[in-house]
Each structure stands twice: as C-alpha cells, then as structure tokens.
C-alpha cells in the first residue's frame, strides 16, 4: 500500500497470518536484521541512527514496535492487528493502517 502524508508517500504491507502468536516470536528475532533486510525494498539509503534499537508503543490498544531513522519522518513500524501483520515506513502510516484494519 501507499500512504500519502505531508512528508511524502510511505509504503506499507498488510498480510494475513495463520497464527499471530507464532508469527510474533519470529518478528522479535527478525528485529536484529529487519532494517538491513528491508532496505532494498522500501527504505532506500536512509541511515539508522547509531545504536538505534526497536522500541515499543501502543495505538488503539495495538502493540507497535518501531525503529526510527535519522530522517524523523521515516521508520520501520510493525504490529500484529488481530490476524494481520502490518509493516509501514512511518508512524503516521501505521496509525492510518491500524484505523482501517480496526474499522468495521
């Protein structure tokens, strides 16, 4: 998906999972290489701040993990929203996707 925000379009992916609990374990271990693995896909050359680590946040009772980049409008944000895995490249786009996934 493409999410339009003031700073430009941000990419995201929404995938249905078969078992969110098992997938969550995989995601935690993937954090060590996630930024490097996704760089060619949609993060380009935006550098990660030295020593940056994934942090936790919550939006509408959804746990979010995120890694901010030097450009404050770019990040890796991921979450499990019900049976859906969501990964986006900004906080704003993550919130927008969560709003849509949770809406009836």
XYZ file of N, CA and C in Angstrom:
312
model
N 0.837 -1.180 0.000
C 0.000 0.000 0.000
C 0.878 1.237 0.000
N 0.335 2.319 -0.504
C 0.963 3.635 -0.438
C 0.107 4.498 0.471
N 0.756 5.162 1.410
C 0.047 6.040 2.334
C 0.564 7.454 2.107
N -0.321 8.359 1.723
C 0.067 9.742 1.463
C 0.044 10.532 2.763
N 1.170 11.163 3.061
C 1.244 12.063 4.209
C 2.013 13.298 3.783
N 2.012 14.315 4.618
C 2.603 15.608 4.262
C 4.054 15.480 3.793
N 4.830 14.597 4.388
C 6.246 14.447 4.065
C 6.494 13.579 2.832
N 5.448 13.074 2.214
C 5.576 12.230 1.032
C 4.895 10.892 1.248
N 4.823 10.109 0.205
C 4.179 8.797 0.294
C 5.044 7.822 1.080
N 4.398 6.977 1.860
C 5.080 5.944 2.636
C 4.490 4.602 2.242
N 5.346 3.613 2.163
C 4.938 2.270 1.790
C 4.581 1.439 3.001
N 3.734 0.459 2.780
C 3.379 -0.463 3.838
C 2.918 -1.777 3.255
N 2.876 -2.781 4.107
C 2.436 -4.119 3.718
C 1.489 -4.624 4.796
N 0.399 -5.242 4.370
C -0.544 -5.877 5.291
C -0.725 -7.313 4.814
N -0.423 -8.263 5.696
C -0.533 -9.684 5.364
C -1.356 -10.405 6.412
N -2.213 -11.312 5.974
C -2.978 -12.132 6.913
C -2.078 -13.274 7.388
N -2.092 -13.525 8.699
C -1.293 -14.611 9.272
C -2.209 -15.762 9.675
N -1.622 -16.953 9.730
C -2.378 -18.125 10.182
C -2.330 -18.268 11.693
N -1.235 -17.796 12.303
C -1.070 -17.929 13.748
C -0.265 -16.733 14.251
N -0.946 -15.713 14.709
C -0.296 -14.474 15.127
C 0.675 -14.694 16.280
N 0.389 -15.614 17.187
C 1.269 -15.847 18.335
C 2.633 -16.390 17.898
N 2.640 -17.336 16.987
C 3.906 -17.877 16.484
C 4.628 -16.824 15.648
N 3.880 -16.089 14.841
C 4.472 -15.051 13.998
C 5.146 -13.983 14.860
N 4.565 -13.653 15.996
C 5.123 -12.642 16.896
C 6.509 -13.058 17.380
N 6.701 -14.331 17.681
C 8.018 -14.835 18.107
C 9.038 -14.638 16.991
N 8.656 -14.935 15.769
C 9.535 -14.746 14.616
C 9.908 -13.280 14.446
N 8.941 -12.389 14.585
C 9.200 -10.959 14.387
C 10.220 -10.430 15.380
N 10.135 -10.857 16.620
C 11.082 -10.399 17.633
C 12.510 -10.785 17.251
N 12.693 -11.990 16.755
C 14.042 -12.408 16.361
C 14.493 -11.723 15.074
N 13.552 -11.345 14.216
C 13.879 -10.684 12.954
C 14.367 -9.249 13.165
N 14.056 -8.635 14.284
C 14.428 -7.236 14.521
C 15.929 -6.988 14.321
N 16.763 -7.964 14.629
C 18.217 -7.787 14.521
C 18.651 -7.456 13.098
N 17.940 -7.956 12.092
C 18.340 -7.728 10.698
C 17.255 -7.051 9.864
N 16.132 -6.735 10.475
C 14.989 -6.219 9.724
C 15.325 -4.973 8.904
N 15.979 -4.004 9.486
C 16.279 -2.759 8.763
C 17.140 -3.043 7.538
N 18.146 -3.857 7.707
C 19.018 -4.194 6.580
C 18.276 -5.032 5.545
N 17.459 -5.972 5.992
C 16.706 -6.823 5.078
C 15.712 -6.025 4.239
N 15.094 -5.011 4.824
C 14.060 -4.239 4.134
C 14.594 -3.045 3.356
N 15.827 -2.688 3.581
C 16.411 -1.506 2.941
C 16.211 -1.497 1.423
N 16.503 -2.578 0.717
C 16.303 -2.540 -0.737
C 14.831 -2.470 -1.144
N 13.968 -2.944 -0.284
C 12.551 -2.982 -0.624
C 11.913 -1.600 -0.614
N 12.082 -0.856 0.492
C 11.413 0.449 0.515
C 12.019 1.485 1.438
N 13.203 1.269 1.965
C 13.790 2.286 2.839
C 14.906 3.070 2.178
N 15.368 2.647 1.018
C 16.399 3.386 0.310
C 17.668 3.523 1.121
N 18.288 4.674 1.052
C 19.576 4.893 1.694
C 19.472 5.626 3.031
N 18.295 5.734 3.594
C 18.131 6.451 4.853
C 18.783 5.676 5.980
N 19.720 6.319 6.634
C 20.522 5.642 7.660
C 19.795 5.558 8.997
N 20.105 4.490 9.684
C 19.627 4.307 11.048
C 20.585 5.042 11.967
N 20.061 5.643 13.001
C 20.914 6.297 13.974
C 21.802 5.257 14.643
N 23.079 5.556 14.856
C 23.963 4.597 15.520
C 23.399 4.181 16.878
N 23.401 2.887 17.132
C 22.903 2.363 18.403
C 21.395 2.315 18.519
N 20.687 2.641 17.450
C 19.224 2.642 17.496
C 18.706 1.219 17.686
N 17.678 1.093 18.487
C 17.044 -0.191 18.740
C 15.541 -0.040 18.596
N 14.867 -1.144 18.347
C 13.420 -1.121 18.283
C 12.860 -0.737 19.651
N 11.800 0.059 19.606
C 11.096 0.490 20.815
C 9.644 0.057 20.695
N 8.934 0.164 21.796
C 7.530 -0.245 21.830
C 6.617 0.953 21.985
N 5.458 0.867 21.381
C 4.423 1.869 21.530
C 3.073 1.191 21.449
N 2.031 1.952 21.708
C 0.668 1.428 21.652
C -0.208 2.474 20.976
N -1.078 2.015 20.092
C -2.066 2.877 19.451
C -3.368 2.088 19.363
N -4.435 2.626 19.951
C -5.748 1.968 19.958
C -5.640 0.512 20.429
N -4.881 0.335 21.509
C -4.692 -0.962 22.154
C -3.925 -1.970 21.288
N -3.245 -1.500 20.246
C -2.407 -2.347 19.395
C -0.949 -2.078 19.762
N -0.217 -3.143 20.096
C 1.209 -3.015 20.390
C 1.976 -2.825 19.087
N 2.815 -1.790 19.069
C 3.612 -1.459 17.889
C 5.080 -1.515 18.274
N 5.898 -2.055 17.382
C 7.347 -1.991 17.533
C 7.852 -1.081 16.418
N 8.824 -0.220 16.739
C 9.295 0.730 15.738
C 10.777 1.018 15.897
N 11.390 1.376 14.780
C 12.798 1.774 14.722
C 12.848 3.062 13.913
N 13.240 4.150 14.558
C 13.297 5.437 13.880
C 14.598 5.599 13.103
N 14.510 6.314 11.997
C 15.664 6.615 11.163
C 16.114 8.045 11.419
N 17.269 8.405 10.881
C 17.791 9.767 11.066
C 16.763 10.788 10.567
N 16.172 10.535 9.400
C 15.065 11.362 8.916
C 13.860 11.027 9.791
N 13.432 11.950 10.604
C 12.397 11.676 11.607
C 11.040 11.301 11.013
N 10.876 11.463 9.694
C 9.610 11.074 9.079
C 9.644 9.648 8.543
N 10.771 8.950 8.719
C 10.897 7.570 8.266
C 11.186 6.655 9.440
N 10.623 5.466 9.379
C 10.822 4.475 10.432
C 10.391 3.124 9.892
N 10.735 2.093 10.623
C 10.105 0.800 10.418
C 9.148 0.643 11.583
N 7.890 0.519 11.291
C 6.860 0.264 12.302
C 6.201 -1.054 11.942
N 6.058 -1.949 12.921
C 5.317 -3.170 12.639
C 4.416 -3.510 13.811
N 3.346 -4.239 13.495
C 2.371 -4.625 14.513
C 1.574 -5.823 14.020
N 1.006 -6.518 14.961
C 0.021 -7.540 14.661
C -1.326 -6.979 15.086
N -2.209 -6.831 14.117
C -3.542 -6.285 14.364
C -4.519 -7.426 14.108
N -4.941 -8.075 15.184
C -5.733 -9.291 15.022
C -4.886 -10.339 14.324
N -5.372 -10.840 13.201
C -4.636 -11.841 12.418
C -3.822 -11.218 11.288
N -3.623 -9.910 11.330
C -2.899 -9.236 10.257
C -1.543 -8.724 10.744
N -0.525 -8.971 9.932
C 0.805 -8.404 10.143
C 0.863 -7.129 9.324
N 1.211 -6.025 9.982
C 1.294 -4.722 9.319
C 2.704 -4.197 9.499
N 3.309 -3.763 8.399
C 4.618 -3.114 8.470
C 4.563 -1.875 7.580
N 5.007 -0.744 8.128
C 4.964 0.521 7.400
C 6.289 1.261 7.583
N 6.413 2.390 6.900
C 7.651 3.163 6.977
C 7.492 4.517 7.667
N 6.425 4.660 8.458
C 6.275 5.852 9.296
C 5.214 5.594 10.355
N 5.288 6.365 11.425
C 4.283 6.249 12.485
C 2.907 6.635 11.959
N 2.854 7.710 11.202
C 1.573 8.177 10.681
C 0.908 7.129 9.796
N 1.701 6.480 8.951
C 1.117 5.449 8.086
C 0.670 4.235 8.896
N 1.407 3.882 9.946
C 0.994 2.768 10.806
C -0.352 3.091 11.453
N -0.497 4.290 11.992
C -1.763 4.667 12.622
C -2.909 4.610 11.615
N -2.666 5.088 10.398
C -3.698 5.060 9.366
C -4.124 3.643 9.009
N -3.154 2.734 8.902
C -3.480 1.345 8.578
C -4.232 0.694 9.733
N -3.782 0.923 10.947
C -4.493 0.364 12.114
C -5.942 0.851 12.134
N -6.154 2.142 11.886
C -7.528 2.673 11.849
C -8.372 1.922 10.832
N -7.823 1.635 9.682
C -8.599 0.949 8.638
C -8.822 -0.524 8.957
N -7.810 -1.187 9.500
C -7.958 -2.614 9.829
C -8.980 -2.789 10.945
N -8.985 -1.876 11.911
C -9.909 -1.989 13.043
C -11.321 -1.518 12.731
N -11.491 -0.746 11.671
C -12.829 -0.236 11.367
C -13.688 -1.344 10.769
N -14.970 -1.363 11.155
C -15.865 -2.432 10.674
C -16.167 -2.345 9.200
